[in-house]
Coordinates of C-alpha atoms and ligand atoms in Angstrom, one line a residue:
M3 CA -5.0 -23.2 -2.3
G4 CA -3.5 -22.2 1.0
Y5 CA -0.9 -19.7 1.9
D6 CA 2.5 -20.4 3.6
N7 CA 3.9 -16.9 3.9
I8 CA 0.9 -14.7 4.4
Q9 CA -2.3 -14.9 6.4
V10 CA -5.6 -13.9 4.9
A11 CA -8.8 -13.0 6.7
T12 CA -12.0 -11.0 6.2
N13 CA -13.8 -8.8 8.7
G14 CA -17.1 -7.6 7.3
R15 CA -16.3 -5.8 4.0
V16 CA -12.6 -5.6 4.8
G17 CA -10.0 -8.0 3.5
I18 CA -6.9 -8.4 5.7
I19 CA -3.5 -9.7 4.5
T20 CA -0.8 -10.3 7.1
L21 CA 2.7 -10.8 5.9
H22 CA 3.9 -13.9 7.9
R23 CA 7.5 -15.0 7.8
P24 CA 8.3 -14.3 11.4
K25 CA 11.7 -16.0 11.4
A26 CA 12.9 -13.7 8.6
L27 CA 11.2 -10.5 9.8
N28 CA 8.8 -10.9 6.9
A29 CA 11.6 -10.7 4.3
L30 CA 9.8 -10.6 0.9
N31 CA 10.8 -13.7 -1.0
E32 CA 9.3 -14.8 -4.4
A33 CA 6.9 -17.2 -2.8
L34 CA 5.5 -14.5 -0.5
I35 CA 5.1 -12.0 -3.3
G36 CA 3.3 -14.7 -5.4
E37 CA 0.9 -15.4 -2.5
L38 CA 0.3 -11.7 -2.0
G39 CA -0.6 -11.4 -5.7
R40 CA -3.0 -14.3 -5.4
A41 CA -4.7 -12.9 -2.3
L42 CA -5.1 -9.5 -4.0
D43 CA -6.6 -11.1 -7.1
A44 CA -9.1 -12.9 -4.8
F45 CA -10.1 -9.8 -2.9
E46 CA -10.4 -7.7 -6.0
A47 CA -12.7 -10.3 -7.5
D48 CA -14.9 -10.5 -4.4
R49 CA -17.7 -7.9 -4.7
S50 CA -18.3 -8.1 -0.9
I51 CA -14.9 -6.6 -0.2
G52 CA -14.6 -2.8 -0.2
C53 CA -11.2 -2.1 1.3
L54 CA -8.0 -4.0 2.1
V55 CA -5.6 -3.8 5.0
L56 CA -2.0 -5.0 4.6
T57 CA 0.0 -5.5 7.7
G58 CA 2.9 -7.5 9.2
S59 CA 3.9 -8.2 12.8
D60 CA 4.6 -5.9 15.7
R61 CA 8.4 -6.2 15.0
A62 CA 8.4 -6.0 11.2
F63 CA 6.0 -5.0 8.5
A64 CA 8.8 -6.3 6.2
A65 CA 12.6 -6.0 6.5
G66 CA 13.0 -5.8 2.8
A67 CA 13.3 -8.2 -0.2
D68 CA 14.9 -11.5 0.8
I69 CA 18.6 -10.8 0.7
K70 CA 19.4 -14.5 0.9
E71 CA 17.3 -15.2 -2.2
M72 CA 18.9 -12.3 -4.1
Q73 CA 22.5 -12.9 -3.0
A74 CA 23.4 -15.3 -5.8
L75 CA 21.4 -13.6 -8.6
G76 CA 23.2 -12.2 -11.7
F77 CA 22.1 -9.6 -14.1
P78 CA 20.7 -12.0 -16.8
A79 CA 18.3 -13.6 -14.3
T80 CA 17.2 -10.3 -12.8
Y81 CA 16.6 -8.9 -16.3
T82 CA 15.2 -11.8 -18.2
D83 CA 13.0 -13.1 -15.4
D84 CA 12.0 -9.5 -14.6
F85 CA 11.5 -10.5 -11.0
V86 CA 10.4 -7.1 -9.8
T87 CA 7.3 -7.1 -12.0
S88 CA 5.3 -9.4 -9.7
W89 CA 5.8 -6.9 -6.9
E90 CA 3.8 -4.4 -8.9
R91 CA 0.5 -6.3 -8.5
L92 CA -0.1 -4.3 -5.3
S93 CA 0.3 -0.9 -7.0
R94 CA -2.3 -2.1 -9.6
C95 CA -4.8 -2.9 -6.9
R96 CA -8.0 -0.9 -7.8
K97 CA -9.6 -1.2 -4.4
P98 CA -8.3 1.0 -1.6
V99 CA -5.5 -0.5 0.4
I100 CA -4.3 0.6 3.9
A101 CA -0.8 -0.3 5.1
A102 CA -0.8 -0.8 8.9
V103 CA 3.0 -0.6 9.6
A104 CA 4.7 -1.6 12.8
G105 CA 8.4 -2.2 13.3
Y106 CA 10.7 -2.4 10.3
A107 CA 9.5 -1.2 6.9
L108 CA 12.9 -1.4 5.1
G109 CA 13.9 -1.6 1.4
G110 CA 11.2 -3.6 -0.4
G111 CA 9.1 -3.4 2.8
C112 CA 9.0 0.4 2.6
E113 CA 8.4 0.1 -1.1
L114 CA 5.4 -2.2 -0.5
A115 CA 4.0 0.2 2.1
M116 CA 4.3 3.1 -0.4
M117 CA 2.3 1.1 -3.0
C118 CA -0.6 1.3 -0.6
D119 CA -3.0 4.2 -0.5
I120 CA -2.8 5.2 3.2
I121 CA 0.0 4.3 5.5
L122 CA -0.9 4.2 9.2
A123 CA 2.3 3.9 11.3
A124 CA 2.7 2.4 14.8
D125 CA 4.9 4.5 17.0
N126 CA 7.6 1.8 16.7
A127 CA 7.6 1.9 12.9
R128 CA 10.9 2.5 11.1
F129 CA 11.1 3.4 7.4
G130 CA 14.2 3.1 5.3
Q131 CA 15.8 2.3 1.9
P132 CA 19.0 0.7 3.1
E133 CA 19.8 -1.0 -0.2
I134 CA 22.8 1.2 -0.8
Q135 CA 24.4 -0.6 2.2
L136 CA 24.1 -3.9 0.2
G137 CA 25.7 -2.4 -2.9
V138 CA 22.4 -1.9 -4.7
M139 CA 19.6 0.7 -4.7
P140 CA 15.8 0.6 -4.4
G141 CA 14.3 -1.6 -7.1
A142 CA 10.5 -1.6 -6.5
G143 CA 9.7 2.0 -6.9
G144 CA 11.4 3.4 -3.8
S145 CA 13.5 6.1 -5.4
Q146 CA 10.4 7.4 -7.2
R147 CA 7.5 7.0 -4.7
L148 CA 9.7 8.2 -1.7
T149 CA 10.8 11.3 -3.6
R150 CA 7.2 12.2 -4.5
A151 CA 6.2 11.6 -0.9
I152 CA 8.9 13.4 1.0
G153 CA 10.8 15.4 -1.6
K154 CA 14.3 15.2 -3.1
A155 CA 16.5 16.3 -0.1
K156 CA 15.1 13.8 2.3
A157 CA 14.7 11.0 -0.2
M158 CA 18.3 11.5 -1.4
E159 CA 19.6 11.3 2.1
M160 CA 17.7 8.0 2.8
C161 CA 18.7 6.4 -0.5
L162 CA 22.3 7.5 -0.4
T163 CA 23.1 6.7 3.2
G164 CA 20.4 4.2 4.2
R165 CA 19.3 6.4 7.1
T166 CA 16.0 5.2 8.5
L167 CA 13.1 7.4 9.6
T168 CA 11.3 7.1 12.9
A169 CA 7.5 7.0 12.8
E170 CA 7.4 10.6 14.0
E171 CA 9.8 11.7 11.2
A172 CA 7.8 9.8 8.7
D173 CA 4.6 11.6 9.8
R174 CA 6.3 15.0 9.8
F175 CA 7.8 14.4 6.3
G176 CA 4.4 13.3 4.9
L177 CA 5.2 9.6 4.2
V178 CA 2.5 8.4 6.5
S179 CA -1.0 9.7 7.2
R180 CA -0.6 9.4 11.0
V181 CA 1.1 7.6 13.9
V182 CA -0.8 5.7 16.5
P183 CA 0.3 3.7 19.5
L184 CA 1.4 0.2 18.6
S185 CA -1.3 -1.4 20.7
G186 CA -4.0 0.4 18.8
L187 CA -2.6 0.0 15.2
M188 CA -4.9 -2.7 13.9
D189 CA -8.0 -1.2 15.6
E190 CA -7.3 2.1 14.0
A191 CA -6.6 0.5 10.6
M192 CA -9.8 -1.4 10.8
K193 CA -11.7 1.7 11.7
V194 CA -10.4 3.5 8.6
A195 CA -11.0 0.4 6.4
D196 CA -14.6 0.0 7.7
T197 CA -15.3 3.6 7.0
I198 CA -14.1 3.3 3.4
A199 CA -15.8 -0.1 2.9
G200 CA -19.1 1.4 4.1
L201 CA -19.0 4.0 1.4
S202 CA -19.7 3.7 -2.4
L203 CA -17.2 1.3 -3.9
P204 CA -17.2 2.9 -7.4
A205 CA -16.8 6.4 -5.8
A206 CA -13.9 5.1 -3.6
M207 CA -12.2 3.4 -6.5
M208 CA -12.5 6.5 -8.7
A209 CA -11.3 8.8 -6.0
K210 CA -8.2 6.5 -5.6
E211 CA -7.7 6.5 -9.4
S212 CA -7.9 10.2 -9.5
V213 CA -5.5 10.9 -6.7
N214 CA -3.0 8.5 -8.2
R215 CA -3.4 10.3 -11.6
A216 CA -1.9 13.4 -9.9
F217 CA 1.5 11.6 -9.9
E218 CA 1.3 10.7 -13.6
T219 CA 0.1 13.8 -15.4
T220 CA 0.0 17.6 -15.7
L221 CA -2.4 19.6 -13.5
A222 CA -4.6 20.5 -16.4
E223 CA -4.9 16.8 -17.6
G224 CA -5.4 15.7 -14.0
I225 CA -8.2 18.1 -13.5
R226 CA -9.9 17.0 -16.8
F227 CA -9.5 13.4 -15.7
E228 CA -11.1 14.1 -12.3
R229 CA -14.0 15.9 -13.9
R230 CA -14.8 13.0 -16.2
L231 CA -14.8 10.6 -13.2
F232 CA -16.9 13.0 -11.1
Q233 CA -19.4 13.2 -13.9
A234 CA -19.4 9.4 -14.4
L235 CA -20.4 8.9 -10.7
F236 CA -23.7 10.7 -11.5
A237 CA -24.6 7.5 -13.4
T238 CA -24.5 5.4 -10.2
A239 CA -27.3 4.5 -7.8
D240 CA -25.0 5.4 -5.0
Q241 CA -24.9 9.0 -6.0
K242 CA -28.7 9.1 -5.8
E243 CA -28.7 7.3 -2.5
G244 CA -25.9 9.4 -1.0
M245 CA -27.6 12.7 -1.9
D246 CA -31.2 11.5 -1.1
A247 CA -30.0 10.4 2.3
F248 CA -28.4 13.8 3.0
V249 CA -31.6 15.6 2.0
E250 CA -33.8 13.2 3.9
K251 CA -31.5 13.5 7.0
R252 CA -30.9 9.7 7.2
A253 CA -27.8 7.5 6.9
A254 CA -27.0 6.4 3.4
S255 CA -27.1 2.8 2.4
F256 CA -24.8 2.3 -0.5
R257 CA -25.3 -0.6 -2.9
N258 CA -21.9 -0.3 -4.7
G259 CA -23.3 0.4 -8.1
Ligands
CO8_12 N1 16.3 -10.8 3.9 C1 16.5 -12.0 4.4 N2 16.6 -12.3 5.7 C2 16.4 -11.2 6.5 C3 16.2 -9.9 6.1 C4 16.1 -9.7 4.7 N3 15.9 -8.5 4.1 N4 16.0 -9.1 7.1 C5 16.2 -9.9 8.2 N5 16.4 -11.2 7.9 C6 16.6 -12.3 8.8 C7 18.0 -12.3 9.3 O1 18.9 -12.9 8.4 C8 17.8 -13.2 10.6 O2 17.7 -14.5 10.1 P1 18.6 -15.6 10.9 O3 18.0 -15.7 12.3 O4 18.4 -16.9 10.2 O5 20.0 -15.1 11.0 C9 16.3 -12.8 11.0 O6 15.7 -12.2 9.8 C10 16.3 -11.8 12.1 O7 17.1 -10.7 11.7 P2 18.3 -10.0 12.6 O8 18.9 -11.1 13.5 O9 19.2 -9.3 11.7 O10 17.4 -9.1 13.5 P3 17.9 -7.7 14.2 O11 16.8 -7.3 15.1 O12 19.3 -7.9 14.7 O13 18.0 -6.6 13.0 C11 17.3 -5.5 11.0 C12 16.9 -6.3 12.3 C13 18.0 -4.2 11.3 C14 16.0 -5.2 10.2 C15 18.2 -6.4 10.2 O14 17.7 -7.7 10.1 C16 18.5 -5.9 8.8 O15 19.3 -5.0 8.6 N6 17.8 -6.5 7.8 C17 18.1 -6.2 6.4 C18 17.4 -4.9 6.0 C19 17.7 -4.5 4.6 O16 18.8 -4.3 4.2 N7 16.6 -4.5 3.7 C20 16.7 -4.2 2.3 C21 16.8 -5.5 1.5 S1 17.1 -5.2 -0.2 C22 15.7 -4.8 -0.8 O17 14.6 -4.7 -0.1 C23 15.6 -4.5 -2.2 C24 14.2 -4.2 -2.7 C25 14.1 -4.4 -4.2 C26 12.8 -4.8 -4.6 C27 12.7 -5.6 -5.8 C28 13.1 -7.0 -5.5 C29 12.4 -8.0 -6.4

């Protein structure tokens, strides 16, 4: 089955998903979100893939949920069809996902980026939650993930006024891991993804799970959770290989098990 609204590729052990609705600045309609879910399912099931990159175009990562699609919706349809649920597939992805963001990441576009594990921003990236200007508010986790990422004062200003952040501000506020020149964005994202994909997949997946647990639980519970996962990794061949390689002063060759 092909894709009409995204492009999917692999490069070594990295799966690349490119949002592709150029005429609508990658506005996220139902069809696109469905395709994104299918692509994620396929990469998750593929044992040769160790890390994913999600990106858009130079002009827009995504300018938000498709306003033209939402315009005529009423409450019963948004509630009974629960149309936000399909967006959450990305946040349930167990393999590491890097968002390579250039241009607009607005509304649902910013929310999609925040569902990823690492956000790399091009210097032309713009992040915002402008839903308030449309008479609504963030609906795919924006008010929650943004607040956890940059704190109440800044998140409130963004959600209440629709102010957008420059890439430099997003970096300074802790929303993105770093800013790179637009021309080098994909190279940099691939470098990070290759690094992750070359490591032990179970260790990377557990590290992701453990960091994410920090947002869901108390410090004491989180530390207990981390300890169990740390101990579990001693049941993997990759732990033996990683530590043997260090002692033998050679590069490790992980088998992802
Ligand atoms: N939805 C639909 N179409 C869009 C969207 C969008 N979000 N953004 C841009 N487009 C379309 C425009 O309508 C235009 O199409 P056309 O050529 O047919 O008129 C085309 O893309 C190009 O856009 P512009 O001409 O407006 O380009 P500009 O460079 O002048 O402006 C902006 C770029 C500033 C990004 C501007 O397009 C804009 O403000 N877009 C809307 C941004 C926005 O409000 N985003 C939030 C949407 S609401 C949301 O995301 C809620 C998330 C809830 C998640 C849960 C939902 C299931």
